[in-house]
Short mmCIF file of C-alpha atoms and ligand atoms in Angstrom, two decimals:
data_model
loop_
_atom_site.label_atom_id
_atom_site.label_comp_id
_atom_site.label_asym_id
_atom_site.label_seq_id
_atom_site.Cartn_x
_atom_site.Cartn_y
_atom_site.Cartn_z
CA UNK A 1 48.60 -187.98 104.16
CA UNK A 2 46.15 -190.81 104.30
CA UNK A 3 42.59 -189.98 105.18
CA UNK A 4 41.95 -189.75 108.91
CA UNK A 5 38.73 -190.55 110.71
CA UNK A 6 38.35 -188.77 114.02
CA UNK A 7 36.22 -190.57 116.60
CA UNK A 8 37.48 -188.89 119.75
CA UNK A 9 35.24 -185.82 120.02
CA UNK A 10 34.82 -186.33 123.78
CA UNK A 11 38.53 -185.58 124.23
CA UNK A 12 38.33 -182.45 122.12
CA UNK A 13 36.59 -181.22 118.99
CA UNK A 14 38.01 -179.20 116.11
CA UNK A 15 37.23 -175.50 116.25
CA UNK A 16 34.40 -174.67 113.84
CA UNK A 17 35.67 -172.44 110.99
CA UNK A 18 32.82 -169.99 111.71
CA UNK A 19 34.06 -169.75 115.29
CA UNK A 20 37.57 -169.06 114.09
CA UNK A 21 36.26 -166.36 111.79
CA UNK A 22 34.40 -164.65 114.64
CA UNK A 23 37.56 -164.70 116.77
CA UNK A 24 39.92 -163.32 114.16
CA UNK A 25 39.25 -159.55 114.50
CA UNK A 26 39.98 -159.75 118.24
CA UNK A 27 43.67 -160.55 117.75
CA UNK A 28 44.72 -157.40 115.89
CA UNK A 29 41.93 -154.92 115.06
CA UNK A 30 39.99 -155.24 118.32
CA UNK A 31 42.90 -156.08 120.57
CA UNK A 32 42.17 -153.66 123.44
CA UNK A 33 42.11 -154.60 127.09
CA UNK A 34 38.41 -154.98 127.88
CA UNK A 35 38.98 -153.26 131.23
CA UNK A 36 40.29 -150.08 129.55
CA UNK A 37 38.01 -147.06 129.21
CA UNK A 38 39.21 -146.00 125.74
CA UNK A 39 37.51 -147.01 122.50
CA UNK A 40 39.87 -149.95 121.89
CA UNK A 41 39.03 -151.36 125.29
CA UNK A 42 35.32 -150.81 124.92
CA UNK A 43 35.28 -152.56 121.56
CA UNK A 44 36.80 -155.65 123.15
CA UNK A 45 34.42 -155.34 126.10
CA UNK A 46 31.48 -155.31 123.69
CA UNK A 47 32.71 -158.58 122.11
CA UNK A 48 32.87 -160.20 125.53
CA UNK A 49 29.42 -159.03 126.57
CA UNK A 50 27.94 -160.25 123.30
CA UNK A 51 29.50 -163.66 123.93
CA UNK A 52 28.09 -163.67 127.45
CA UNK A 53 24.63 -163.03 126.04
CA UNK A 54 24.95 -165.89 123.57
CA UNK A 55 26.06 -168.28 126.27
CA UNK A 56 23.33 -167.09 128.64
CA UNK A 57 20.69 -167.82 126.04
CA UNK A 58 22.06 -171.32 125.43
CA UNK A 59 21.83 -172.07 129.17
CA UNK A 60 18.70 -170.14 130.14
CA UNK A 61 20.91 -168.16 132.54
CA UNK A 62 21.19 -164.46 133.31
CA UNK A 63 24.24 -162.74 131.83
CA UNK A 64 25.53 -161.67 135.21
CA UNK A 65 25.51 -165.25 136.45
CA UNK A 66 28.30 -166.30 134.06
CA UNK A 67 32.04 -165.90 134.51
CA UNK A 68 34.58 -166.83 131.89
CA UNK A 69 37.44 -169.10 132.91
CA UNK A 70 40.35 -170.93 131.28
CA UNK A 71 38.29 -174.10 130.76
CA UNK A 72 36.40 -176.94 132.37
CA UNK A 73 39.17 -177.76 134.82
CA UNK A 74 39.29 -174.26 136.23
CA UNK A 75 35.50 -174.00 136.40
CA UNK A 76 35.30 -177.28 138.33
CA UNK A 77 38.12 -176.27 140.69
CA UNK A 78 36.47 -172.93 141.33
CA UNK A 79 33.02 -174.45 141.86
CA UNK A 80 34.23 -176.98 144.42
CA UNK A 81 36.90 -175.00 146.29
CA UNK A 82 35.18 -171.61 145.93
CA UNK A 83 32.00 -172.78 147.62
CA UNK A 84 33.78 -174.99 150.16
CA UNK A 85 35.97 -172.13 151.40
CA UNK A 86 33.05 -169.67 151.40
CA UNK A 87 30.85 -171.98 153.47
CA UNK A 88 33.43 -173.53 155.80
CA UNK A 89 31.79 -171.80 158.78
CA UNK A 90 28.48 -173.47 157.94
CA UNK A 91 29.74 -177.01 157.38
CA UNK A 92 32.55 -179.17 156.07
CA UNK A 93 30.82 -182.00 154.21
CA UNK A 94 30.77 -182.46 150.43
CA UNK A 95 28.95 -185.15 148.45
CA UNK A 96 30.13 -186.21 145.01
CA UNK A 97 30.22 -189.42 142.96
CA UNK A 98 32.82 -192.09 142.25
CA UNK A 99 32.84 -191.31 138.50
CA UNK A 100 33.59 -187.58 138.36
CA UNK A 101 36.23 -186.11 136.08
CA UNK A 102 39.56 -185.61 137.88
CA UNK A 103 39.03 -181.86 137.85
CA UNK A 104 36.24 -182.43 140.40
CA UNK A 105 37.58 -185.43 142.31
CA UNK A 106 41.12 -184.05 142.80
CA UNK A 107 39.91 -180.75 144.32
CA UNK A 108 37.74 -182.90 146.62
CA UNK A 109 40.79 -184.92 147.68
CA UNK A 110 42.69 -181.69 148.25
CA UNK A 111 39.87 -180.42 150.48
CA UNK A 112 39.96 -183.66 152.48
CA UNK A 113 43.55 -182.80 153.40
CA UNK A 114 42.30 -179.39 154.57
CA UNK A 115 39.80 -180.91 156.98
CA UNK A 116 36.71 -181.30 154.79
CA UNK A 117 34.83 -184.61 154.65
CA UNK A 118 33.88 -185.96 151.25
CA UNK A 119 31.41 -188.77 150.51
CA UNK A 120 31.92 -190.46 147.13
CA UNK A 121 28.62 -192.03 146.09
CA UNK A 122 28.80 -195.18 143.97
CA UNK A 123 26.89 -195.81 140.75
CA UNK A 124 24.91 -198.74 139.32
CA UNK A 125 26.17 -201.01 136.55
CA UNK A 126 25.07 -198.45 133.94
CA UNK A 127 26.99 -195.69 135.65
CA UNK A 128 23.97 -193.94 137.13
CA UNK A 129 23.87 -192.47 140.58
CA UNK A 130 20.68 -192.92 142.57
CA UNK A 131 19.20 -189.68 143.94
CA UNK A 132 18.08 -191.56 147.05
CA UNK A 133 21.70 -192.56 147.82
CA UNK A 134 22.58 -188.87 147.72
CA UNK A 135 19.62 -187.97 149.93
CA UNK A 136 20.75 -190.54 152.50
CA UNK A 137 24.27 -189.10 152.58
CA UNK A 138 23.21 -185.52 153.39
CA UNK A 139 23.92 -184.35 156.93
CA UNK A 140 23.47 -180.97 158.61
CA UNK A 141 27.12 -180.31 157.76
CA UNK A 142 26.67 -180.81 154.00
CA UNK A 143 27.50 -177.64 152.03
CA UNK A 144 27.88 -178.89 148.45
CA UNK A 145 26.73 -181.70 146.17
CA UNK A 146 28.62 -182.10 142.88
CA UNK A 147 27.38 -184.59 140.26
CA UNK A 148 28.43 -184.52 136.61
CA UNK A 149 25.70 -184.09 134.01
CA UNK A 150 27.07 -186.79 131.70
CA UNK A 151 30.12 -188.95 132.02
CA UNK A 152 32.97 -188.37 129.57
CA UNK A 153 33.93 -192.05 129.29
CA UNK A 154 30.71 -194.04 129.20
CA UNK A 155 28.28 -191.25 128.26
CA UNK A 156 25.74 -191.96 131.03
CA UNK A 157 23.44 -189.00 131.75
CA UNK A 158 22.60 -188.40 135.42
CA UNK A 159 19.21 -187.45 136.95
CA UNK A 160 20.45 -183.92 137.64
CA UNK A 161 17.07 -182.14 137.88
CA UNK A 162 15.87 -184.55 140.55
CA UNK A 163 19.03 -184.26 142.64
CA UNK A 164 18.93 -180.48 142.25
CA UNK A 165 15.35 -180.24 143.45
CA UNK A 166 16.22 -182.13 146.57
CA UNK A 167 19.42 -180.13 147.17
CA UNK A 168 17.44 -176.89 146.97
CA UNK A 169 14.90 -178.16 149.52
CA UNK A 170 17.78 -178.96 151.86
CA UNK A 171 19.52 -175.63 151.24
CA UNK A 172 22.66 -177.36 149.93
CA UNK A 173 24.51 -175.92 146.92
CA UNK A 174 24.42 -178.10 143.83
CA UNK A 175 27.11 -178.11 141.14
CA UNK A 176 27.18 -180.03 137.88
CA UNK A 177 30.07 -180.58 135.48
CA UNK A 178 28.26 -180.09 132.16
CA UNK A 179 31.39 -180.13 130.01
CA UNK A 180 30.18 -183.15 128.00
CA UNK A 181 26.58 -181.98 127.60
CA UNK A 182 26.77 -178.24 126.86
CA UNK A 183 26.11 -177.70 123.16
CA UNK A 184 25.20 -181.37 122.66
CA UNK A 185 21.94 -181.85 124.55
CA UNK A 186 19.66 -179.28 126.21
CA UNK A 187 21.31 -177.74 129.28
CA UNK A 188 19.08 -175.27 131.13
CA UNK A 189 20.24 -174.13 134.55
CA UNK A 190 16.67 -173.67 135.80
CA UNK A 191 15.32 -176.95 134.50
CA UNK A 192 18.34 -178.72 136.01
CA UNK A 193 17.94 -176.90 139.37
CA UNK A 194 21.68 -176.21 139.63
CA UNK A 195 23.47 -173.43 141.51
CA UNK A 196 26.78 -173.91 139.71
CA UNK A 197 27.55 -175.38 136.28
CA UNK A 198 30.87 -175.86 134.45
CA UNK A 199 31.46 -175.90 130.71
CA UNK A 200 34.37 -175.81 128.29
CA UNK A 201 34.45 -174.35 124.76
CA UNK A 202 36.70 -176.94 123.11
CA UNK A 203 34.16 -179.70 123.77
CA UNK A 204 31.54 -177.92 121.63
CA UNK A 205 33.58 -176.67 118.64
CA UNK A 206 35.04 -173.60 120.32
CA UNK A 207 38.73 -172.90 121.03
CA UNK A 208 40.77 -174.64 123.72
CA UNK A 209 41.71 -172.91 126.96
CA UNK A 210 38.43 -171.10 127.58
CA UNK A 211 35.32 -172.08 129.51
CA UNK A 212 32.74 -170.67 131.84
CA UNK A 213 31.19 -171.20 135.23
CA UNK A 214 27.54 -170.45 135.89
CA UNK A 215 26.96 -169.22 139.44
CA UNK A 216 23.33 -168.66 140.43
CA UNK A 217 22.61 -165.20 141.76
CA UNK A 218 22.96 -165.08 145.53
CA UNK A 219 25.37 -168.06 145.76
CA UNK A 220 28.19 -167.41 148.22
CA UNK A 221 31.68 -167.87 146.82
CA UNK A 222 35.30 -167.29 147.62
CA UNK A 223 37.18 -165.61 144.80
CA UNK A 224 39.52 -167.92 143.03
CA UNK A 225 42.17 -165.88 141.29
CA UNK A 226 43.24 -162.91 143.37
CA UNK A 227 44.34 -159.78 141.55
CA UNK A 228 42.34 -157.32 139.48
CA UNK A 229 38.57 -157.09 139.65
CA UNK A 230 37.69 -158.58 136.26
CA UNK A 231 34.50 -160.65 136.03
CA UNK A 232 32.90 -158.62 138.84
CA UNK A 233 35.77 -159.49 141.13
CA UNK A 234 35.25 -163.23 140.79
CA UNK A 235 38.26 -163.93 138.62
CA UNK A 236 41.25 -161.68 138.13
CA UNK A 237 43.34 -161.68 134.92
CA UNK A 238 42.96 -159.88 131.60
CA UNK A 239 40.15 -161.44 129.59
CA UNK A 240 40.99 -163.89 126.83
CA UNK A 241 38.94 -161.82 124.39
CA UNK A 242 39.34 -163.96 121.24
CA UNK A 243 38.70 -167.14 123.22
CA UNK A 244 35.60 -165.75 124.89
CA UNK A 245 34.25 -164.45 121.58
CA UNK A 246 34.87 -167.92 120.12
CA UNK A 247 33.05 -169.57 123.01
CA UNK A 248 30.08 -167.28 122.40
CA UNK A 249 29.99 -168.06 118.69
CA UNK A 250 30.28 -171.79 119.41
CA UNK A 251 27.34 -171.53 121.83
CA UNK A 252 25.29 -169.70 119.23
CA UNK A 253 26.01 -172.33 116.56
CA UNK A 254 25.19 -175.18 118.91
CA UNK A 255 21.91 -173.57 119.87
CA UNK A 256 20.92 -173.61 116.19
CA UNK A 257 22.28 -177.02 115.28
CA UNK A 258 22.07 -179.08 118.46
CA UNK A 259 18.72 -180.79 117.92
CA UNK A 260 19.57 -181.96 114.39
CA UNK A 261 23.10 -182.97 115.31
CA UNK A 262 21.96 -185.00 118.31
CA UNK A 263 19.42 -186.79 116.14
CA UNK A 264 21.98 -187.66 113.46
CA UNK A 265 24.68 -188.69 115.92
CA UNK A 266 22.39 -190.88 117.98
CA UNK A 267 21.54 -192.69 114.75
CA UNK A 268 25.24 -193.34 114.16
CA UNK A 269 25.63 -194.35 117.79
CA UNK A 270 22.81 -196.87 117.66
CA UNK A 271 24.12 -198.29 114.42
CA UNK A 272 27.59 -198.69 115.93
CA UNK A 273 26.23 -200.35 119.04
CA UNK A 274 24.14 -202.82 117.07
CA UNK A 275 26.73 -203.70 114.46
CA UNK A 276 29.66 -204.02 116.85
CA UNK A 277 27.57 -206.49 118.87
CA UNK A 278 26.59 -208.35 115.69
CA UNK A 279 30.08 -208.51 114.20
CA UNK A 280 32.28 -209.13 117.23
CA UNK A 281 31.70 -211.85 119.85
CA UNK A 282 32.37 -211.22 123.57
CA UNK A 283 31.82 -207.48 123.64
CA UNK A 284 29.91 -205.56 126.31
CA UNK A 285 28.43 -202.10 126.04
CA UNK A 286 29.53 -199.86 128.91
CA UNK A 287 27.18 -197.12 130.08
CA UNK A 288 23.43 -196.73 130.01
CA UNK A 289 21.46 -198.20 127.07
CA UNK A 290 19.11 -195.17 126.88
CA UNK A 291 20.22 -192.37 129.22
CA UNK A 292 23.28 -191.79 127.11
CA UNK A 293 25.02 -188.97 125.23
CA UNK A 294 24.01 -189.01 121.55
CA UNK A 295 27.63 -189.24 120.42
CA UNK A 296 29.08 -191.85 122.81
CA UNK A 297 29.83 -195.54 122.31
CA UNK A 298 31.97 -197.45 124.81
CA UNK A 299 32.61 -201.18 124.61
CA UNK A 300 34.70 -203.62 126.54
CA UNK A 301 36.21 -206.02 124.03
CA UNK A 302 37.15 -209.09 126.00
CA UNK A 303 40.59 -210.76 125.83
CA UNK A 304 42.49 -207.78 124.40
CA UNK A 305 43.91 -204.52 125.72
CA UNK A 306 42.19 -201.28 124.76
CA UNK A 307 45.61 -199.76 124.06
CA UNK A 308 46.48 -202.29 121.38
CA UNK A 309 43.14 -201.75 119.63
CA UNK A 310 43.85 -198.01 119.64
CA UNK A 311 47.31 -198.36 118.16
CA UNK A 312 46.05 -200.65 115.43
CA UNK A 313 43.11 -198.40 114.58
CA UNK A 314 45.45 -195.42 114.52
CA UNK A 315 47.62 -197.12 111.91
CA UNK A 316 44.48 -197.62 109.82
CA UNK A 317 43.68 -193.90 110.06
CA UNK A 318 41.13 -194.01 112.88
CA UNK A 319 41.47 -191.94 116.06
CA UNK A 320 39.66 -193.52 119.02
CA UNK A 321 40.21 -193.70 122.76
CA UNK A 322 40.16 -196.11 125.66
CA UNK A 323 38.08 -193.75 127.73
CA UNK A 324 39.76 -190.67 128.96
CA UNK A 325 42.65 -188.70 127.51
CA UNK A 326 43.61 -187.80 131.05
CA UNK A 327 44.29 -191.38 132.13
CA UNK A 328 45.79 -192.63 128.90
CA UNK A 329 49.34 -192.20 130.17
CA UNK A 330 48.77 -194.24 133.32
CA UNK A 331 48.49 -198.01 133.66
CA UNK A 332 45.66 -197.88 136.17
CA UNK A 333 42.31 -198.88 134.67
CA UNK A 334 39.67 -196.18 134.50
CA UNK A 335 38.04 -195.33 137.85
CA UNK A 336 34.75 -195.04 135.96
CA UNK A 337 34.88 -198.59 134.61
CA UNK A 338 35.88 -199.94 138.03
CA UNK A 339 32.99 -197.98 139.60
CA UNK A 340 30.45 -199.69 137.30
CA UNK A 341 31.78 -202.99 138.60
CA UNK A 342 34.04 -204.20 135.81
CA UNK A 343 36.91 -206.46 136.86
CA UNK A 344 40.39 -205.07 136.12
CA UNK A 345 41.04 -207.14 133.00
CA UNK A 346 37.78 -206.10 131.37
CA UNK A 347 38.24 -202.48 132.40
CA UNK A 348 41.55 -202.62 130.51
CA UNK A 349 39.85 -203.70 127.30
CA UNK A 350 37.65 -200.70 126.69
CA UNK A 351 37.23 -198.76 123.47
CA UNK A 352 35.48 -195.39 123.33
CA UNK A 353 34.19 -193.98 120.04
CA UNK A 354 32.79 -190.44 120.19
CA UNK A 355 31.31 -188.61 117.23
CA UNK A 356 30.69 -184.99 116.34
CA UNK A 357 29.80 -182.30 113.81
CA UNK A 358 31.92 -183.71 110.99
CA UNK A 359 31.34 -187.44 111.46
CA UNK A 360 29.76 -189.10 108.42
CA UNK A 361 28.04 -192.43 107.77
CA UNK A 362 31.06 -193.39 105.61
CA UNK A 363 33.34 -192.95 108.62
CA UNK A 364 31.22 -195.43 110.53
CA UNK A 365 31.20 -197.80 107.52
CA UNK A 366 34.98 -197.78 107.51
CA UNK A 367 35.27 -198.31 111.26
CA UNK A 368 32.82 -201.22 111.11
CA UNK A 369 34.85 -202.75 108.32
CA UNK A 370 38.20 -202.42 110.11
CA UNK A 371 37.37 -203.03 113.77
CA UNK A 372 36.32 -206.70 113.53
CA UNK A 373 39.54 -207.48 111.66
CA UNK A 374 41.69 -205.66 114.22
CA UNK A 375 39.94 -207.46 117.07
CA UNK A 376 40.26 -210.84 115.32
CA UNK A 377 43.96 -210.34 114.70
CA UNK A 378 44.69 -209.21 118.26
CA UNK A 379 42.69 -212.05 119.77
CA UNK A 380 44.68 -214.54 117.74
CA UNK A 381 47.82 -213.19 119.41
CA UNK A 382 46.30 -212.94 122.88
CA UNK A 383 47.21 -215.54 125.53
CA UNK A 384 43.99 -214.56 127.34
CA UNK A 385 42.00 -215.63 124.29
CA UNK A 386 43.79 -218.96 123.85
CA UNK A 387 42.97 -220.00 127.40
CA UNK A 388 39.39 -218.87 127.38
C1 PLP B 1 37.20 -182.32 129.20
C2 PLP B 1 36.46 -182.37 130.50
C3 PLP B 1 36.82 -181.51 131.56
C4 PLP B 1 38.02 -180.60 131.48
O1 PLP B 1 37.81 -179.52 130.63
P1 PLP B 1 39.11 -178.69 130.11
O2 PLP B 1 38.51 -177.51 129.44
O3 PLP B 1 39.82 -179.60 129.18
O4 PLP B 1 39.90 -178.33 131.30
C5 PLP B 1 36.09 -181.59 132.72
N1 PLP B 1 35.04 -182.42 132.84
C6 PLP B 1 34.66 -183.26 131.85
C7 PLP B 1 33.49 -184.15 132.04
C8 PLP B 1 35.37 -183.26 130.64
O5 PLP B 1 35.00 -184.09 129.68
#
């Protein structure tokens, strides 16, 4: 096989071999049901509680404020619907943004069909939401504000602490989707002033299909999966012990490595941004120039389709993305790029490069060598380019 260069860490990251090693005993030796009283069960239970401690220390949370889920999607669904149903006597208004991941915006749309009112706040050209726009939207019926910590397509980081402070003053619950930030930049539930926070292991070198939801002590909730009383009755279903242990190990590793990794990756990011601008005419950086994930680069490359760039890069051994794995099978341009004000044709020409633990300078060298040629070739074939 030819060498592959993976620049799609925002879609998913490989599982760290140390994480895999920590998980291994929980498939056969320590296989017990963590809810069982016998030694086999208690051994599995101990693995889960150790993982909970590791995650709690990454987030500055209390152990009992964390529940394990099947991933970011479930955590977001639970956060939005769980609080909405629990507080429906108090009010029926939810505030969110126009650039949320579908696992937040689709539950909001579902709730609209059930009689809730949802306000979708717009963002500026860098993809940032203004806390004062959120303040203005709050009514005495508002029960929940949900704003993502950083966007998965354009990498823009939101002023979460400020929104959270205001939400607390108003007595409105505040949720953030921190799937893109957990393990990559500091995420502290108290500094961010959040009541609920979602995360997913496979975005920070843990296994797929496991995540967690932070729920601040005292927050009212409606249980999400009905059945047994696992996770203090919040979520029924036998624990995914190996997955949870892997999540814990991934959290521990990120806590140790995060500062150095963010520093290295933001160097690669800034190099990519500068050199792509220098080497290719008619490109525009999407997202915020400074308030940005350390590993995210997103460009619109005028006159060509993002999809054709991807296919060509793939043939050269480079895995990239147009923005979101979730929308890649649809022809609609990204709702995030439309929300920052890009016209349809430019929204269709986006390229996202996201880096991670195993990205090297040489990978970036190779990309910077190949990309201008790919773009040049595609532009030569593009009718849009001819008529420019
Ligand atoms: C990947 C992602 C999710 C979904 O997480 P899964 O664990 O894949 O369900 C939610 N929100 C954001 C911002 C993401 O990037």
